[in-house]
mmCIF file of C-alpha atoms in Angstrom:
data_model
loop_
_atom_site.group_PDB
_atom_site.id
_atom_site.type_symbol
_atom_site.label_atom_id
_atom_site.label_comp_id
_atom_site.label_asym_id
_atom_site.label_seq_id
_atom_site.Cartn_x
_atom_site.Cartn_y
_atom_site.Cartn_z
ATOM 1 C CA MET A 258 -35.035 113.205 12.916
ATOM 2 C CA ILE A 259 -36.211 109.649 13.419
ATOM 3 C CA MET A 260 -36.843 108.739 17.059
ATOM 4 C CA SER A 261 -35.025 105.653 18.200
ATOM 5 C CA TRP A 262 -36.487 103.271 20.753
ATOM 6 C CA LEU A 263 -33.455 104.190 22.827
ATOM 7 C CA ASP A 264 -34.701 107.783 23.011
ATOM 8 C CA GLU A 265 -37.723 106.576 24.986
ATOM 9 C CA VAL A 266 -35.539 105.123 27.727
ATOM 10 C CA LYS A 267 -34.928 107.545 30.575
ATOM 11 C CA PHE A 268 -31.323 107.186 31.586
ATOM 12 C CA ASP A 269 -30.264 108.675 34.920
ATOM 13 C CA ALA A 270 -27.653 111.365 35.514
ATOM 14 C CA ASP A 271 -24.923 108.745 35.027
ATOM 15 C CA GLY A 272 -26.469 107.623 31.736
ATOM 16 C CA LEU A 273 -27.688 104.355 33.228
ATOM 17 C CA VAL A 274 -30.966 102.522 33.486
ATOM 18 C CA THR A 275 -31.896 99.670 35.843
ATOM 19 C CA VAL A 276 -32.224 96.288 34.149
ATOM 20 C CA ILE A 277 -33.953 93.238 35.621
ATOM 21 C CA ALA A 278 -33.157 89.816 34.182
ATOM 22 C CA GLN A 279 -35.940 87.286 34.586
ATOM 23 C CA ASP A 280 -35.698 83.627 33.582
ATOM 24 C CA SER A 281 -37.980 83.066 30.600
ATOM 25 C CA ALA A 282 -38.793 79.507 31.640
ATOM 26 C CA SER A 283 -39.094 79.592 35.443
ATOM 27 C CA ALA A 284 -40.022 83.317 35.615
ATOM 28 C CA ARG A 285 -37.637 83.664 38.509
ATOM 29 C CA VAL A 286 -36.054 87.083 38.944
ATOM 30 C CA LEU A 287 -32.370 86.335 38.458
ATOM 31 C CA MET A 288 -30.509 89.590 38.912
ATOM 32 C CA VAL A 289 -30.552 93.354 38.619
ATOM 33 C CA ALA A 290 -27.835 95.299 36.867
ATOM 34 C CA TRP A 291 -27.408 98.482 34.870
ATOM 35 C CA ALA A 292 -27.178 99.377 31.224
ATOM 36 C CA ASN A 293 -26.176 102.475 29.339
ATOM 37 C CA ARG A 294 -27.395 103.296 25.853
ATOM 38 C CA GLU A 295 -24.613 101.330 24.227
ATOM 39 C CA ALA A 296 -25.315 98.247 26.361
ATOM 40 C CA LEU A 297 -29.018 98.295 25.468
ATOM 41 C CA ALA A 298 -28.229 98.714 21.783
ATOM 42 C CA ALA A 299 -25.726 95.845 21.922
ATOM 43 C CA THR A 300 -28.222 93.617 23.709
ATOM 44 C CA ALA A 301 -30.952 94.273 21.178
ATOM 45 C CA ALA A 302 -28.599 93.798 18.250
ATOM 46 C CA SER A 303 -26.916 90.614 19.486
ATOM 47 C CA GLY A 304 -29.704 88.966 21.469
ATOM 48 C CA ALA A 305 -27.277 88.405 24.339
ATOM 49 C CA ALA A 306 -27.372 90.415 27.566
ATOM 50 C CA VAL A 307 -24.869 93.243 27.794
ATOM 51 C CA TYR A 308 -24.711 95.426 30.883
ATOM 52 C CA TRP A 309 -22.645 98.322 32.122
ATOM 53 C CA SER A 310 -20.328 97.348 34.938
ATOM 54 C CA ARG A 311 -20.226 100.221 37.385
ATOM 55 C CA SER A 312 -17.243 98.738 39.201
ATOM 56 C CA ARG A 313 -15.198 98.121 36.069
ATOM 57 C CA LYS A 314 -16.589 101.124 34.191
ATOM 58 C CA ARG A 315 -16.973 99.265 30.943
ATOM 59 C CA LEU A 316 -19.470 97.173 28.999
ATOM 60 C CA TRP A 317 -19.954 93.780 30.560
ATOM 61 C CA HIS A 318 -21.049 90.935 28.308
ATOM 62 C CA LYS A 319 -22.806 88.695 30.803
ATOM 63 C CA GLY A 320 -20.950 85.411 30.962
ATOM 64 C CA GLU A 321 -17.699 86.745 29.511
ATOM 65 C CA ASP A 322 -15.783 85.248 32.458
ATOM 66 C CA SER A 323 -18.194 82.676 33.861
ATOM 67 C CA GLY A 324 -19.549 81.331 30.589
ATOM 68 C CA HIS A 325 -23.026 81.929 31.989
ATOM 69 C CA HIS A 326 -24.377 83.970 29.132
ATOM 70 C CA GLN A 327 -27.957 85.164 28.852
ATOM 71 C CA LYS A 328 -29.916 84.832 25.633
ATOM 72 C CA VAL A 329 -32.431 87.674 25.650
ATOM 73 C CA VAL A 330 -35.776 86.622 24.225
ATOM 74 C CA ASP A 331 -37.881 89.620 25.255
ATOM 75 C CA ILE A 332 -37.168 93.228 26.219
ATOM 76 C CA ARG A 333 -39.732 95.340 28.059
ATOM 77 C CA LEU A 334 -39.829 98.912 29.311
ATOM 78 C CA ASP A 335 -41.833 100.145 32.276
ATOM 79 C CA CYS A 336 -44.371 102.956 32.342
ATOM 80 C CA ASP A 337 -41.849 105.510 33.568
ATOM 81 C CA GLY A 338 -39.274 104.432 30.990
ATOM 82 C CA ASP A 339 -36.572 104.025 33.613
ATOM 83 C CA VAL A 340 -36.524 100.257 34.156
ATOM 84 C CA VAL A 341 -35.907 97.603 31.497
ATOM 85 C CA LEU A 342 -36.894 93.965 31.892
ATOM 86 C CA TYR A 343 -35.059 91.228 30.009
ATOM 87 C CA ALA A 344 -36.557 87.754 29.708
ATOM 88 C CA VAL A 345 -33.544 85.492 29.382
ATOM 89 C CA GLU A 346 -32.476 81.931 28.803
ATOM 90 C CA GLN A 347 -29.750 81.556 31.411
ATOM 91 C CA THR A 348 -26.814 79.375 30.397
ATOM 92 C CA GLY A 349 -25.916 76.913 33.141
ATOM 93 C CA GLY A 350 -28.934 77.951 35.180
ATOM 94 C CA ILE A 351 -26.635 80.233 37.175
ATOM 95 C CA ALA A 352 -26.978 84.016 37.088
ATOM 96 C CA CYS A 353 -25.330 84.998 40.380
ATOM 97 C CA HIS A 354 -21.603 85.415 40.898
ATOM 98 C CA THR A 355 -22.016 83.348 44.088
ATOM 99 C CA GLY A 356 -22.759 80.321 41.893
ATOM 100 C CA ARG A 357 -26.483 80.361 42.602
ATOM 101 C CA GLU A 358 -29.382 80.447 40.166
ATOM 102 C CA SER A 359 -30.530 83.872 41.309
ATOM 103 C CA CYS A 360 -28.990 86.776 43.180
ATOM 104 C CA PHE A 361 -32.133 86.802 45.360
ATOM 105 C CA PHE A 362 -31.122 83.819 47.485
ATOM 106 C CA ARG A 363 -31.800 85.430 50.863
ATOM 107 C CA ARG A 364 -35.310 85.426 52.296
ATOM 108 C CA LEU A 365 -36.516 87.404 55.277
ATOM 109 C CA GLU A 366 -37.627 84.917 57.914
ATOM 110 C CA GLY A 367 -38.747 86.555 61.116
ATOM 111 C CA GLU A 368 -36.077 89.156 61.790
ATOM 112 C CA GLN A 369 -33.285 87.555 59.788
ATOM 113 C CA TRP A 370 -32.158 87.073 56.222
ATOM 114 C CA GLN A 371 -31.814 83.349 55.593
ATOM 115 C CA THR A 372 -29.882 81.937 52.659
ATOM 116 C CA ILE A 373 -32.273 79.425 51.176
ATOM 117 C CA ASP A 374 -30.822 78.626 47.745
ATOM 118 C CA PRO A 375 -27.950 76.226 47.136
ATOM 119 C CA VAL A 376 -24.660 77.045 45.460
ATOM 120 C CA ILE A 377 -24.822 75.165 42.170
ATOM 121 C CA LYS A 378 -21.198 75.735 41.223
ATOM 122 C CA ASP A 379 -18.261 76.880 43.339
ATOM 123 C CA PRO A 380 -17.423 80.467 42.287
ATOM 124 C CA GLU A 381 -13.722 79.645 42.316
ATOM 125 C CA LEU A 382 -14.370 77.139 39.570
ATOM 126 C CA MET A 383 -16.292 79.801 37.665
ATOM 127 C CA TYR A 384 -13.759 82.596 37.905
ATOM 128 C CA GLY A 385 -10.576 81.340 39.500
ATOM 129 C CA ALA A 386 -9.651 83.000 42.770
ATOM 130 C CA THR A 387 -9.843 86.597 41.575
ATOM 131 C CA GLY A 388 -12.511 87.203 38.942
ATOM 132 C CA ARG A 389 -16.129 88.163 39.298
ATOM 133 C CA LYS A 390 -19.234 87.762 37.181
ATOM 134 C CA MET B 43 -25.712 96.053 69.635
ATOM 135 C CA ILE B 44 -28.069 93.638 67.951
ATOM 136 C CA MET B 45 -27.896 93.762 64.162
ATOM 137 C CA SER B 46 -31.215 94.302 62.488
ATOM 138 C CA TRP B 47 -32.036 92.757 59.145
ATOM 139 C CA LEU B 48 -32.418 96.339 57.994
ATOM 140 C CA ASP B 49 -28.718 96.935 58.663
ATOM 141 C CA GLU B 50 -27.891 94.431 55.940
ATOM 142 C CA VAL B 51 -29.728 96.437 53.308
ATOM 143 C CA LYS B 52 -27.481 98.859 51.439
ATOM 144 C CA PHE B 53 -29.422 102.060 51.013
ATOM 145 C CA ASP B 54 -28.115 104.600 48.513
ATOM 146 C CA ALA B 55 -27.032 108.183 49.212
ATOM 147 C CA ASP B 56 -30.703 109.180 49.365
ATOM 148 C CA GLY B 57 -31.468 106.428 51.868
ATOM 149 C CA LEU B 58 -33.358 104.393 49.268
ATOM 150 C CA VAL B 59 -33.220 100.890 47.909
ATOM 151 C CA THR B 60 -34.751 99.535 44.705
ATOM 152 C CA VAL B 61 -37.762 97.272 45.236
ATOM 153 C CA ILE B 62 -39.220 94.903 42.641
ATOM 154 C CA ALA B 63 -42.765 93.637 43.131
ATOM 155 C CA GLN B 64 -43.456 90.284 41.508
ATOM 156 C CA ASP B 65 -46.835 88.578 41.416
ATOM 157 C CA SER B 66 -46.700 85.522 43.648
ATOM 158 C CA ALA B 67 -49.135 83.589 41.469
ATOM 159 C CA SER B 68 -48.230 84.480 37.885
ATOM 160 C CA ALA B 69 -44.578 85.381 38.668
ATOM 161 C CA ARG B 70 -44.980 88.419 36.453
ATOM 162 C CA VAL B 71 -42.791 91.398 37.340
ATOM 163 C CA LEU B 72 -45.365 94.039 38.208
ATOM 164 C CA MET B 73 -43.469 97.201 39.076
ATOM 165 C CA VAL B 74 -40.298 98.722 40.449
ATOM 166 C CA ALA B 75 -40.327 101.360 43.150
ATOM 167 C CA TRP B 76 -38.174 102.538 46.036
ATOM 168 C CA ALA B 77 -38.176 102.048 49.768
ATOM 169 C CA ASN B 78 -36.370 103.704 52.637
ATOM 170 C CA ARG B 79 -35.662 101.986 55.932
ATOM 171 C CA GLU B 80 -39.020 102.995 57.361
ATOM 172 C CA ALA B 81 -40.912 101.678 54.332
ATOM 173 C CA LEU B 82 -39.181 98.303 54.536
ATOM 174 C CA ALA B 83 -39.862 98.057 58.261
ATOM 175 C CA ALA B 84 -43.520 98.953 57.726
ATOM 176 C CA THR B 85 -43.850 96.394 54.955
ATOM 177 C CA ALA B 86 -42.369 93.603 57.041
ATOM 178 C CA ALA B 87 -44.462 94.530 60.060
ATOM 179 C CA SER B 88 -47.772 94.925 58.239
ATOM 180 C CA GLY B 89 -47.430 92.426 55.400
ATOM 181 C CA ALA B 90 -48.631 95.087 52.976
ATOM 182 C CA ALA B 91 -46.322 96.847 50.521
ATOM 183 C CA VAL B 92 -45.142 100.277 51.583
ATOM 184 C CA TYR B 93 -42.836 102.300 49.351
ATOM 185 C CA TRP B 94 -41.190 105.682 49.403
ATOM 186 C CA SER B 95 -42.692 108.053 46.878
ATOM 187 C CA ARG B 96 -39.879 110.147 45.446
ATOM 188 C CA SER B 97 -42.323 112.548 43.820
ATOM 189 C CA ARG B 98 -44.425 113.072 46.935
ATOM 190 C CA LYS B 99 -41.502 112.674 49.343
ATOM 191 C CA ARG B 100 -43.436 110.539 51.782
ATOM 192 C CA LEU B 101 -44.299 106.950 52.559
ATOM 193 C CA TRP B 102 -46.671 105.503 50.013
ATOM 194 C CA HIS B 103 -48.912 102.667 51.089
ATOM 195 C CA LYS B 104 -49.484 100.931 47.777
ATOM 196 C CA GLY B 105 -53.187 101.096 46.979
ATOM 197 C CA GLU B 106 -53.936 104.016 49.299
ATOM 198 C CA ASP B 107 -55.648 105.853 46.430
ATOM 199 C CA SER B 108 -56.383 103.094 43.931
ATOM 200 C CA GLY B 109 -57.406 100.385 46.368
ATOM 201 C CA HIS B 110 -54.924 98.107 44.613
ATOM 202 C CA HIS B 111 -53.004 97.017 47.680
ATOM 203 C CA GLN B 112 -50.258 94.428 47.660
ATOM 204 C CA LYS B 113 -50.114 91.675 50.240
ATOM 205 C CA VAL B 114 -46.446 90.792 50.626
ATOM 206 C CA VAL B 115 -45.898 87.064 51.055
ATOM 207 C CA ASP B 116 -42.133 86.891 50.619
ATOM 208 C CA ILE B 117 -39.254 89.374 50.902
ATOM 209 C CA ARG B 118 -35.869 88.685 49.367
ATOM 210 C CA LEU B 119 -32.566 90.533 49.226
ATOM 211 C CA ASP B 120 -29.988 90.246 46.464
ATOM 212 C CA CYS B 121 -26.330 89.358 46.784
ATOM 213 C CA ASP B 122 -25.212 92.992 46.827
ATOM 214 C CA GLY B 123 -27.874 93.934 49.369
ATOM 215 C CA ASP B 124 -29.120 96.816 47.270
ATOM 216 C CA VAL B 125 -32.229 95.366 45.648
ATOM 217 C CA VAL B 126 -35.257 93.944 47.463
ATOM 218 C CA LEU B 127 -37.796 91.620 45.836
ATOM 219 C CA TYR B 128 -41.354 91.412 47.123
ATOM 220 C CA ALA B 129 -43.600 88.520 46.118
ATOM 221 C CA VAL B 130 -47.085 89.993 46.281
ATOM 222 C CA GLU B 131 -50.735 89.156 45.952
ATOM 223 C CA GLN B 132 -51.972 92.079 43.861
ATOM 224 C CA THR B 133 -55.452 93.305 44.694
ATOM 225 C CA GLY B 134 -57.508 93.793 41.535
ATOM 226 C CA GLY B 135 -54.772 92.305 39.399
ATOM 227 C CA ILE B 136 -53.632 95.847 38.622
ATOM 228 C CA ALA B 137 -50.263 97.196 39.759
ATOM 229 C CA CYS B 138 -49.696 99.991 37.235
ATOM 230 C CA HIS B 139 -51.109 103.491 37.520
ATOM 231 C CA THR B 140 -52.116 103.182 33.858
ATOM 232 C CA GLY B 141 -54.681 100.576 34.892
ATOM 233 C CA ARG B 142 -52.664 97.645 33.596
ATOM 234 C CA GLU B 143 -51.562 94.508 35.393
ATOM 235 C CA SER B 144 -47.870 95.353 35.118
ATOM 236 C CA CYS B 145 -45.859 98.494 34.502
ATOM 237 C CA PHE B 146 -43.885 96.504 31.913
ATOM 238 C CA PHE B 147 -46.538 96.664 29.227
ATOM 239 C CA ARG B 148 -44.262 97.799 26.391
ATOM 240 C CA ARG B 149 -42.252 95.257 24.428
ATOM 241 C CA LEU B 150 -39.456 95.980 22.018
ATOM 242 C CA GLU B 151 -40.548 94.734 18.601
ATOM 243 C CA GLY B 152 -38.032 95.460 15.898
ATOM 244 C CA GLU B 153 -37.064 99.068 16.497
ATOM 245 C CA GLN B 154 -40.175 100.136 18.383
ATOM 246 C CA TRP B 155 -41.753 99.808 21.782
ATOM 247 C CA GLN B 156 -45.182 98.274 21.336
ATOM 248 C CA THR B 157 -47.857 98.423 24.007
ATOM 249 C CA ILE B 158 -49.039 94.849 24.260
ATOM 250 C CA ASP B 159 -51.053 94.712 27.487
ATOM 251 C CA PRO B 160 -54.632 95.912 27.841
ATOM 252 C CA VAL B 161 -55.896 98.573 30.227
ATOM 253 C CA ILE B 162 -57.969 96.633 32.740
ATOM 254 C CA LYS B 163 -59.449 99.676 34.429
ATOM 255 C CA ASP B 164 -59.598 103.298 33.302
ATOM 256 C CA PRO B 165 -57.157 105.282 35.484
ATOM 257 C CA GLU B 166 -59.725 108.053 35.836
ATOM 258 C CA LEU B 167 -61.995 105.578 37.578
ATOM 259 C CA MET B 168 -59.123 104.569 39.831
ATOM 260 C CA TYR B 169 -57.977 108.029 40.867
ATOM 261 C CA GLY B 170 -60.353 110.635 39.551
ATOM 262 C CA ALA B 171 -58.875 113.089 37.078
ATOM 263 C CA THR B 172 -55.936 114.200 39.204
ATOM 264 C CA GLY B 173 -54.517 111.437 41.388
ATOM 265 C CA ARG B 174 -51.862 108.886 40.717
ATOM 266 C CA LYS B 175 -50.991 105.465 42.052
#
């Protein structure tokens, strides 16, 4: 039997692995999501980020609602095999469903989380009043 | 009751949250580990990265064995509150227990994971023959 690169990824009990998306230009960490085997295979084959949506329990092609797709230019695996790192070109410069560049828009300042990044695009314009991501 | 910043972090059923350490200078993603409430509090108070070791089931002061401490210069929280991002100054330029800068030293090339980063320091010199991290 030929080993696949997917066999070296250690999926958890739910069949998922943590995925970090990092902007290939700015190097900013944009978001963290999950992938199953099928999502990783689809990402590698298509060159566009595909995740597993735990809330919707289905494959989630990043940008399918928002238009903010991610072109994946590099895929890395960590030493334990349980975290994958995508380097991405982020369409629109917006990865977060809040309309911000990155999901990491809150910084600990003293004893409080402060929102320090601007909303680039109103989420209602991205999804209408109901959608998400 | 006064809300603590720690109350805004969504710990999982095991009381843990995913933590990404990113180099504050190079912006390279160095490693992913876990923290419980106590580890986050200790990190914020001391300015040095403290994690929860799932294998050893105790707090793990990064660098306690290797000497490769992490000075934490920025702490961020993501939109869902379940991932924390540390910007760190990495002592020795080595975050991985394999003696490499980053744990993400394998890149997908074609259908194979290729190790593309050099070992900076022999792990046996970092830990002796038995230790880890």
